Amino acid sequence: MNKLIIYDGSCPMCRLYTKGMVAADQSGRLTRLSNDQLVQHTIISRLDRQRARHEIPMVDLDSGETLYGVDTWIYAFGRRSDLIEKLLSFKWFKVILQKLYAFISYNRRIIITAAPGRWQLLDLQPEFHIGQRLAFILVIFGFISGLFATGYVNVWPPAFLGLVVGQLTLAGLYLILTQRYNLLETMLDYTGHLGMSLLIGGVISALGAITGWAILSLVGFALLIGQHFIRTYRLGLSPWLSVCFTMLSLLLLGSHDNPTHF
């Protein structure tokens, strides 16, 4: 039976792992297609559009049966591993997988930012879920706190806290003054992107400290600034937020030590 995986073409993670799914299939009957290339209404009609936004669908082109999310992953990878099959016999394991899958799926465009997609017959952009976004923010800033605990990120904690609080205050004021109708959603999205920018820069800088390669510390600081510019632009926010972020980063992160040691 020929099966087709339909993935979010604007999601870099989706493009990567669906490519792995197809490569892992030994039958040669599993293919994939991005939503921006999908024009067959007969296939679209077989989908639960709401569910497909958050759980990747796999359509059996012969029978019309459709699997979603974790079940699609199990079909693609589970049959190749006796260990996975054994674990899947435990109900609690599948529940954990579903929770993890939902967490990543709802936040996938915050984890790896994507350019705004063009119009498509099938929109697979994930909906905003306040619980999932708040959980993501807690996890990301938890990881950043963990970097501080290692001692490899050479930043004075009060200065770092000042950067985060100061930037979020500026972003909040900007959103209020521009009278955004979706203020809470945009603010939480921005906070997630800010956290990812800080995490990416911090991880690269920590690698520089671990390896002794000073160039990685410079790269980490550059990525910190660059990621914020890209992510703010793709959120449709003013570039002045990134200008302010750059100035605050240089002022506060450089107030205790050389800013290249972020």
PDB file of C-alpha atoms in Angstrom:
ATOM      1  CA  MET A   1       0.000   0.000   0.000  1.00  0.00           C
ATOM      2  CA  ASN A   2       1.357   3.425  -0.992  1.00  0.00           C
ATOM      3  CA  LYS A   3       1.502   5.968   1.814  1.00  0.00           C
ATOM      4  CA  LEU A   4       2.046   9.713   1.672  1.00  0.00           C
ATOM      5  CA  ILE A   5       3.370  11.902   4.500  1.00  0.00           C
ATOM      6  CA  ILE A   6       2.228  15.517   4.316  1.00  0.00           C
ATOM      7  CA  TYR A   7       4.487  17.957   6.137  1.00  0.00           C
ATOM      8  CA  ASP A   8       4.672  21.658   6.912  1.00  0.00           C
ATOM      9  CA  GLY A   9       6.859  23.090   4.149  1.00  0.00           C
ATOM     10  CA  SER A  10       7.671  26.177   6.242  1.00  0.00           C
ATOM     11  CA  CYS A  11       9.099  24.064   9.071  1.00  0.00           C
ATOM     12  CA  PRO A  12      12.817  23.160   8.716  1.00  0.00           C
ATOM     13  CA  MET A  13      12.492  20.406  11.353  1.00  0.00           C
ATOM     14  CA  CYS A  14       9.553  18.868   9.483  1.00  0.00           C
ATOM     15  CA  ARG A  15      11.508  18.812   6.229  1.00  0.00           C
ATOM     16  CA  LEU A  16      14.429  17.096   7.924  1.00  0.00           C
ATOM     17  CA  TYR A  17      12.674  14.373   9.885  1.00  0.00           C
ATOM     18  CA  THR A  18      10.207  13.465   7.112  1.00  0.00           C
ATOM     19  CA  LYS A  19      13.189  12.983   4.830  1.00  0.00           C
ATOM     20  CA  GLY A  20      14.543  10.561   7.445  1.00  0.00           C
ATOM     21  CA  MET A  21      11.204   8.759   7.601  1.00  0.00           C
ATOM     22  CA  VAL A  22      11.188   8.139   3.874  1.00  0.00           C
ATOM     23  CA  ALA A  23      14.838   7.040   3.931  1.00  0.00           C
ATOM     24  CA  ALA A  24      14.105   4.607   6.776  1.00  0.00           C
ATOM     25  CA  ASP A  25      11.273   2.926   4.867  1.00  0.00           C
ATOM     26  CA  GLN A  26      12.448  -0.306   3.263  1.00  0.00           C
ATOM     27  CA  SER A  27       9.296  -0.965   1.255  1.00  0.00           C
ATOM     28  CA  GLY A  28       9.838   1.996  -1.046  1.00  0.00           C
ATOM     29  CA  ARG A  29       6.141   2.834  -0.817  1.00  0.00           C
ATOM     30  CA  LEU A  30       6.429   5.736   1.590  1.00  0.00           C
ATOM     31  CA  THR A  31       6.724   9.200   0.036  1.00  0.00           C
ATOM     32  CA  ARG A  32       6.335  12.752   1.311  1.00  0.00           C
ATOM     33  CA  LEU A  33       4.866  15.994   0.034  1.00  0.00           C
ATOM     34  CA  SER A  34       4.910  19.493   1.530  1.00  0.00           C
ATOM     35  CA  ASN A  35       1.645  21.322   2.073  1.00  0.00           C
ATOM     36  CA  ASP A  36       2.680  24.094  -0.338  1.00  0.00           C
ATOM     37  CA  GLN A  37       2.926  21.495  -3.128  1.00  0.00           C
ATOM     38  CA  LEU A  38      -0.317  19.733  -2.296  1.00  0.00           C
ATOM     39  CA  VAL A  39      -3.065  20.547  -4.795  1.00  0.00           C
ATOM     40  CA  GLN A  40      -5.081  17.304  -4.850  1.00  0.00           C
ATOM     41  CA  HIS A  41      -8.428  18.027  -3.222  1.00  0.00           C
ATOM     42  CA  THR A  42      -9.127  14.292  -2.956  1.00  0.00           C
ATOM     43  CA  ILE A  43      -6.177  13.917  -0.561  1.00  0.00           C
ATOM     44  CA  ILE A  44      -6.991  17.066   1.399  1.00  0.00           C
ATOM     45  CA  SER A  45     -10.571  15.860   1.903  1.00  0.00           C
ATOM     46  CA  ARG A  46      -9.253  12.791   3.731  1.00  0.00           C
ATOM     47  CA  LEU A  47      -7.544  14.912   6.362  1.00  0.00           C
ATOM     48  CA  ASP A  48      -8.694  16.368   9.642  1.00  0.00           C
ATOM     49  CA  ARG A  49      -7.329  19.846   8.879  1.00  0.00           C
ATOM     50  CA  GLN A  50      -7.280  20.968  12.499  1.00  0.00           C
ATOM     51  CA  ARG A  51      -5.442  17.867  13.678  1.00  0.00           C
ATOM     52  CA  ALA A  52      -3.013  17.985  10.743  1.00  0.00           C
ATOM     53  CA  ARG A  53      -1.738  21.388  11.936  1.00  0.00           C
ATOM     54  CA  HIS A  54      -0.299  19.794  15.065  1.00  0.00           C
ATOM     55  CA  GLU A  55       0.158  16.122  14.170  1.00  0.00           C
ATOM     56  CA  ILE A  56       1.871  15.164  10.944  1.00  0.00           C
ATOM     57  CA  PRO A  57      -0.532  13.094   8.797  1.00  0.00           C
ATOM     58  CA  MET A  58       0.261  10.002   6.749  1.00  0.00           C
ATOM     59  CA  VAL A  59      -2.402   9.046   4.182  1.00  0.00           C
ATOM     60  CA  ASP A  60      -2.807   5.564   2.769  1.00  0.00           C
ATOM     61  CA  LEU A  61      -3.438   6.414  -0.886  1.00  0.00           C
ATOM     62  CA  ASP A  62      -5.198   3.096  -1.496  1.00  0.00           C
ATOM     63  CA  SER A  63      -7.488   2.672   1.508  1.00  0.00           C
ATOM     64  CA  GLY A  64      -7.782   6.314   2.551  1.00  0.00           C
ATOM     65  CA  GLU A  65      -6.804   5.546   6.159  1.00  0.00           C
ATOM     66  CA  THR A  66      -4.857   8.371   7.819  1.00  0.00           C
ATOM     67  CA  LEU A  67      -2.456   8.198  10.746  1.00  0.00           C
ATOM     68  CA  TYR A  68      -1.387  11.258  12.723  1.00  0.00           C
ATOM     69  CA  GLY A  69       1.519  12.400  14.867  1.00  0.00           C
ATOM     70  CA  VAL A  70       3.060   9.712  17.054  1.00  0.00           C
ATOM     71  CA  ASP A  71       1.300   6.955  15.091  1.00  0.00           C
ATOM     72  CA  THR A  72       2.997   8.214  11.921  1.00  0.00           C
ATOM     73  CA  TRP A  73       6.376   8.119  13.676  1.00  0.00           C
ATOM     74  CA  ILE A  74       5.683   4.623  14.980  1.00  0.00           C
ATOM     75  CA  TYR A  75       4.855   3.413  11.480  1.00  0.00           C
ATOM     76  CA  ALA A  76       8.024   4.944  10.011  1.00  0.00           C
ATOM     77  CA  PHE A  77      10.530   4.047  12.741  1.00  0.00           C
ATOM     78  CA  GLY A  78       8.921   1.689  15.232  1.00  0.00           C
ATOM     79  CA  ARG A  79       8.874  -1.372  13.022  1.00  0.00           C
ATOM     80  CA  ARG A  80      12.649  -1.200  12.605  1.00  0.00           C
ATOM     81  CA  SER A  81      13.398  -1.541  16.319  1.00  0.00           C
ATOM     82  CA  ASP A  82      12.402  -4.371  18.658  1.00  0.00           C
ATOM     83  CA  LEU A  83      13.174  -2.101  21.618  1.00  0.00           C
ATOM     84  CA  ILE A  84      10.744   0.577  20.426  1.00  0.00           C
ATOM     85  CA  GLU A  85       8.055  -2.027  19.761  1.00  0.00           C
ATOM     86  CA  LYS A  86       8.521  -3.394  23.276  1.00  0.00           C
ATOM     87  CA  LEU A  87       8.346   0.070  24.820  1.00  0.00           C
ATOM     88  CA  LEU A  88       5.203   0.836  22.842  1.00  0.00           C
ATOM     89  CA  SER A  89       3.496  -2.080  24.495  1.00  0.00           C
ATOM     90  CA  PHE A  90       3.444   0.100  27.631  1.00  0.00           C
ATOM     91  CA  LYS A  91       0.614   2.634  27.491  1.00  0.00           C
ATOM     92  CA  TRP A  92       2.505   5.172  29.622  1.00  0.00           C
ATOM     93  CA  PHE A  93       5.361   5.280  27.102  1.00  0.00           C
ATOM     94  CA  LYS A  94       3.076   6.278  24.241  1.00  0.00           C
ATOM     95  CA  VAL A  95       1.435   8.912  26.451  1.00  0.00           C
ATOM     96  CA  ILE A  96       4.877  10.412  27.169  1.00  0.00           C
ATOM     97  CA  LEU A  97       5.666  10.433  23.443  1.00  0.00           C
ATOM     98  CA  GLN A  98       2.384  12.192  22.697  1.00  0.00           C
ATOM     99  CA  LYS A  99       3.042  14.875  25.333  1.00  0.00           C
ATOM    100  CA  LEU A 100       6.566  15.454  24.029  1.00  0.00           C
ATOM    101  CA  TYR A 101       5.346  15.515  20.435  1.00  0.00           C
ATOM    102  CA  ALA A 102       2.677  18.120  21.250  1.00  0.00           C
ATOM    103  CA  PHE A 103       5.200  20.270  23.116  1.00  0.00           C
ATOM    104  CA  ILE A 104       7.544  20.339  20.120  1.00  0.00           C
ATOM    105  CA  SER A 105       4.796  20.654  17.514  1.00  0.00           C
ATOM    106  CA  TYR A 106       3.065  23.681  19.064  1.00  0.00           C
ATOM    107  CA  ASN A 107       6.440  25.417  19.528  1.00  0.00           C
ATOM    108  CA  ARG A 108       8.198  24.277  16.355  1.00  0.00           C
ATOM    109  CA  ARG A 109       8.223  27.712  14.744  1.00  0.00           C
ATOM    110  CA  ILE A 110       9.747  29.188  17.892  1.00  0.00           C
ATOM    111  CA  ILE A 111      12.427  26.487  18.171  1.00  0.00           C
ATOM    112  CA  ILE A 112      13.490  27.018  14.562  1.00  0.00           C
ATOM    113  CA  THR A 113      12.121  30.220  13.129  1.00  0.00           C
ATOM    114  CA  ALA A 114      10.629  30.174   9.650  1.00  0.00           C
ATOM    115  CA  ALA A 115       9.812  32.857   7.130  1.00  0.00           C
ATOM    116  CA  PRO A 116       6.083  33.645   6.809  1.00  0.00           C
ATOM    117  CA  GLY A 117       4.593  31.086   4.434  1.00  0.00           C
ATOM    118  CA  ARG A 118       2.696  31.902   1.297  1.00  0.00           C
ATOM    119  CA  TRP A 119      -0.949  31.004   0.810  1.00  0.00           C
ATOM    120  CA  GLN A 120      -1.632  27.264   0.509  1.00  0.00           C
ATOM    121  CA  LEU A 121      -4.646  25.025   0.014  1.00  0.00           C
ATOM    122  CA  LEU A 122      -3.700  23.315   3.275  1.00  0.00           C
ATOM    123  CA  ASP A 123      -2.470  25.546   6.106  1.00  0.00           C
ATOM    124  CA  LEU A 124      -0.321  23.620   8.582  1.00  0.00           C
ATOM    125  CA  GLN A 125       0.836  26.520  10.739  1.00  0.00           C
ATOM    126  CA  PRO A 126       0.420  25.489  14.402  1.00  0.00           C
ATOM    127  CA  GLU A 127      -2.135  27.385  16.448  1.00  0.00           C
ATOM    128  CA  PHE A 128      -1.115  29.387  19.479  1.00  0.00           C
ATOM    129  CA  HIS A 129      -1.551  27.405  22.706  1.00  0.00           C
ATOM    130  CA  ILE A 130      -0.896  29.445  25.825  1.00  0.00           C
ATOM    131  CA  GLY A 131      -0.097  26.430  28.009  1.00  0.00           C
ATOM    132  CA  GLN A 132       2.402  24.986  25.537  1.00  0.00           C
ATOM    133  CA  ARG A 133       4.028  28.391  25.006  1.00  0.00           C
ATOM    134  CA  LEU A 134       4.406  29.065  28.725  1.00  0.00           C
ATOM    135  CA  ALA A 135       5.842  25.571  29.229  1.00  0.00           C
ATOM    136  CA  PHE A 136       8.319  26.215  26.421  1.00  0.00           C
ATOM    137  CA  ILE A 137       9.416  29.528  27.937  1.00  0.00           C
ATOM    138  CA  LEU A 138       9.974  27.879  31.318  1.00  0.00           C
ATOM    139  CA  VAL A 139      12.025  25.097  29.742  1.00  0.00           C
ATOM    140  CA  ILE A 140      14.167  27.453  27.642  1.00  0.00           C
ATOM    141  CA  PHE A 141      14.978  29.819  30.476  1.00  0.00           C
ATOM    142  CA  GLY A 142      15.579  26.779  32.671  1.00  0.00           C
ATOM    143  CA  PHE A 143      18.232  25.612  30.200  1.00  0.00           C
ATOM    144  CA  ILE A 144      19.771  29.083  30.226  1.00  0.00           C
ATOM    145  CA  SER A 145      19.916  28.972  34.035  1.00  0.00           C
ATOM    146  CA  GLY A 146      21.635  25.589  33.704  1.00  0.00           C
ATOM    147  CA  LEU A 147      24.302  27.197  31.527  1.00  0.00           C
ATOM    148  CA  PHE A 148      24.967  29.713  34.293  1.00  0.00           C
ATOM    149  CA  ALA A 149      25.279  26.866  36.779  1.00  0.00           C
ATOM    150  CA  THR A 150      28.047  25.255  34.715  1.00  0.00           C
ATOM    151  CA  GLY A 151      30.184  28.385  35.011  1.00  0.00           C
ATOM    152  CA  TYR A 152      31.055  28.270  31.307  1.00  0.00           C
ATOM    153  CA  VAL A 153      28.937  31.304  30.443  1.00  0.00           C
ATOM    154  CA  ASN A 154      30.970  34.158  31.861  1.00  0.00           C
ATOM    155  CA  VAL A 155      28.212  36.707  32.419  1.00  0.00           C
ATOM    156  CA  TRP A 156      27.390  38.529  35.625  1.00  0.00           C
ATOM    157  CA  PRO A 157      23.892  37.182  36.549  1.00  0.00           C
ATOM    158  CA  PRO A 158      22.408  40.583  37.560  1.00  0.00           C
ATOM    159  CA  ALA A 159      23.509  42.009  34.193  1.00  0.00           C
ATOM    160  CA  PHE A 160      21.894  39.105  32.352  1.00  0.00           C
ATOM    161  CA  LEU A 161      18.688  39.511  34.353  1.00  0.00           C
ATOM    162  CA  GLY A 162      18.741  43.221  33.561  1.00  0.00           C
ATOM    163  CA  LEU A 163      19.048  42.431  29.852  1.00  0.00           C
ATOM    164  CA  VAL A 164      16.053  40.066  29.877  1.00  0.00           C
ATOM    165  CA  VAL A 165      13.812  42.282  32.016  1.00  0.00           C
ATOM    166  CA  GLY A 166      14.811  45.444  30.152  1.00  0.00           C
ATOM    167  CA  GLN A 167      14.203  43.933  26.728  1.00  0.00           C
ATOM    168  CA  LEU A 168      10.864  42.401  27.696  1.00  0.00           C
ATOM    169  CA  THR A 169       9.784  45.741  29.141  1.00  0.00           C
ATOM    170  CA  LEU A 170      10.685  47.520  25.893  1.00  0.00           C
ATOM    171  CA  ALA A 171       8.879  44.878  23.847  1.00  0.00           C
ATOM    172  CA  GLY A 172       5.789  45.133  26.056  1.00  0.00           C
ATOM    173  CA  LEU A 173       5.683  48.922  25.756  1.00  0.00           C
ATOM    174  CA  TYR A 174       6.119  48.698  21.990  1.00  0.00           C
ATOM    175  CA  LEU A 175       3.225  46.247  21.657  1.00  0.00           C
ATOM    176  CA  ILE A 176       0.973  48.385  23.865  1.00  0.00           C
ATOM    177  CA  LEU A 177       1.784  51.584  21.941  1.00  0.00           C
ATOM    178  CA  THR A 178       1.183  49.900  18.587  1.00  0.00           C
ATOM    179  CA  GLN A 179      -2.137  48.561  19.921  1.00  0.00           C
ATOM    180  CA  ARG A 180      -1.665  44.962  18.881  1.00  0.00           C
ATOM    181  CA  TYR A 181      -4.949  43.083  19.060  1.00  0.00           C
ATOM    182  CA  ASN A 182      -3.120  39.842  19.896  1.00  0.00           C
ATOM    183  CA  LEU A 183      -0.828  41.411  22.476  1.00  0.00           C
ATOM    184  CA  LEU A 184      -0.518  38.421  24.833  1.00  0.00           C
ATOM    185  CA  GLU A 185       0.130  35.946  22.022  1.00  0.00           C
ATOM    186  CA  THR A 186       2.753  38.173  20.394  1.00  0.00           C
ATOM    187  CA  MET A 187       4.428  38.918  23.719  1.00  0.00           C
ATOM    188  CA  LEU A 188       4.737  35.225  24.588  1.00  0.00           C
ATOM    189  CA  ASP A 189       5.972  34.424  21.081  1.00  0.00           C
ATOM    190  CA  TYR A 190       8.568  37.175  21.395  1.00  0.00           C
ATOM    191  CA  THR A 191       9.642  35.903  24.822  1.00  0.00           C
ATOM    192  CA  GLY A 192      10.143  32.434  23.351  1.00  0.00           C
ATOM    193  CA  HIS A 193      12.221  33.826  20.485  1.00  0.00           C
ATOM    194  CA  LEU A 194      14.249  35.928  22.918  1.00  0.00           C
ATOM    195  CA  GLY A 195      14.951  32.814  24.974  1.00  0.00           C
ATOM    196  CA  MET A 196      16.043  30.854  21.905  1.00  0.00           C
ATOM    197  CA  SER A 197      18.368  33.696  20.838  1.00  0.00           C
ATOM    198  CA  LEU A 198      19.966  33.740  24.289  1.00  0.00           C
ATOM    199  CA  LEU A 199      20.211  29.951  24.429  1.00  0.00           C
ATOM    200  CA  ILE A 200      21.865  29.616  21.017  1.00  0.00           C
ATOM    201  CA  GLY A 201      24.382  32.343  21.802  1.00  0.00           C
ATOM    202  CA  GLY A 202      25.035  30.928  25.263  1.00  0.00           C
ATOM    203  CA  VAL A 203      25.590  27.349  24.062  1.00  0.00           C
ATOM    204  CA  ILE A 204      28.118  28.411  21.407  1.00  0.00           C
ATOM    205  CA  SER A 205      29.895  30.655  23.901  1.00  0.00           C
ATOM    206  CA  ALA A 206      30.010  27.814  26.447  1.00  0.00           C
ATOM    207  CA  LEU A 207      31.546  25.544  23.809  1.00  0.00           C
ATOM    208  CA  GLY A 208      34.189  28.206  23.268  1.00  0.00           C
ATOM    209  CA  ALA A 209      34.991  28.202  26.990  1.00  0.00           C
ATOM    210  CA  ILE A 210      35.118  24.389  27.118  1.00  0.00           C
ATOM    211  CA  THR A 211      37.354  24.012  24.067  1.00  0.00           C
ATOM    212  CA  GLY A 212      39.433  27.126  24.692  1.00  0.00           C
ATOM    213  CA  TRP A 213      38.558  28.465  21.234  1.00  0.00           C
ATOM    214  CA  ALA A 214      38.016  32.180  21.784  1.00  0.00           C
ATOM    215  CA  ILE A 215      36.554  32.538  18.290  1.00  0.00           C
ATOM    216  CA  LEU A 216      33.489  30.548  19.400  1.00  0.00           C
ATOM    217  CA  SER A 217      32.768  33.138  22.069  1.00  0.00           C
ATOM    218  CA  LEU A 218      32.737  35.808  19.372  1.00  0.00           C
ATOM    219  CA  VAL A 219      30.512  33.617  17.197  1.00  0.00           C
ATOM    220  CA  GLY A 220      28.168  33.032  20.139  1.00  0.00           C
ATOM    221  CA  PHE A 221      27.746  36.750  20.750  1.00  0.00           C
ATOM    222  CA  ALA A 222      27.220  37.379  17.025  1.00  0.00           C
ATOM    223  CA  LEU A 223      24.578  34.642  16.885  1.00  0.00           C
ATOM    224  CA  LEU A 224      22.864  36.123  19.918  1.00  0.00           C
ATOM    225  CA  ILE A 225      22.415  39.431  18.089  1.00  0.00           C
ATOM    226  CA  GLY A 226      21.788  37.913  14.648  1.00  0.00           C
ATOM    227  CA  GLN A 227      19.136  35.475  15.839  1.00  0.00           C
ATOM    228  CA  HIS A 228      17.269  38.280  17.569  1.00  0.00           C
ATOM    229  CA  PHE A 229      17.249  40.373  14.378  1.00  0.00           C
ATOM    230  CA  ILE A 230      15.976  37.454  12.277  1.00  0.00           C
ATOM    231  CA  ARG A 231      13.347  36.309  14.746  1.00  0.00           C
ATOM    232  CA  THR A 232      12.028  39.822  15.437  1.00  0.00           C
ATOM    233  CA  TYR A 233      11.787  40.517  11.714  1.00  0.00           C
ATOM    234  CA  ARG A 234       9.852  37.296  11.093  1.00  0.00           C
ATOM    235  CA  LEU A 235       7.451  38.183  13.896  1.00  0.00           C
ATOM    236  CA  GLY A 236       6.713  41.401  12.035  1.00  0.00           C
ATOM    237  CA  LEU A 237       8.027  43.614  14.835  1.00  0.00           C
ATOM    238  CA  SER A 238      10.015  46.835  14.550  1.00  0.00           C
ATOM    239  CA  PRO A 239      13.766  46.454  13.860  1.00  0.00           C
ATOM    240  CA  TRP A 240      14.301  49.060  16.564  1.00  0.00           C
ATOM    241  CA  LEU A 241      13.647  46.320  19.112  1.00  0.00           C
ATOM    242  CA  SER A 242      16.745  44.555  17.808  1.00  0.00           C
ATOM    243  CA  VAL A 243      18.732  47.791  17.854  1.00  0.00           C
ATOM    244  CA  CYS A 244      17.776  48.272  21.513  1.00  0.00           C
ATOM    245  CA  PHE A 245      18.599  44.630  22.242  1.00  0.00           C
ATOM    246  CA  THR A 246      22.051  45.041  20.700  1.00  0.00           C
ATOM    247  CA  MET A 247      22.750  48.172  22.725  1.00  0.00           C
ATOM    248  CA  LEU A 248      21.528  46.549  25.965  1.00  0.00           C
ATOM    249  CA  SER A 249      23.629  43.454  25.250  1.00  0.00           C
ATOM    250  CA  LEU A 250      26.774  45.495  24.708  1.00  0.00           C
ATOM    251  CA  LEU A 251      26.067  47.670  27.747  1.00  0.00           C
ATOM    252  CA  LEU A 252      24.964  45.054  30.282  1.00  0.00           C
ATOM    253  CA  LEU A 253      26.868  41.960  29.153  1.00  0.00           C
ATOM    254  CA  GLY A 254      29.964  44.074  28.692  1.00  0.00           C
ATOM    255  CA  SER A 255      29.610  45.823  32.043  1.00  0.00           C
ATOM    256  CA  HIS A 256      31.128  42.941  34.011  1.00  0.00           C
ATOM    257  CA  ASP A 257      33.506  41.484  31.475  1.00  0.00           C
ATOM    258  CA  ASN A 258      34.345  41.524  27.802  1.00  0.00           C
ATOM    259  CA  PRO A 259      31.102  41.064  25.840  1.00  0.00           C
ATOM    260  CA  THR A 260      32.731  38.417  23.675  1.00  0.00           C
ATOM    261  CA  HIS A 261      32.768  36.160  26.731  1.00  0.00           C
ATOM    262  CA  PHE A 262      28.977  35.805  26.773  1.00  0.00           C
TER     263      PHE A 262
END
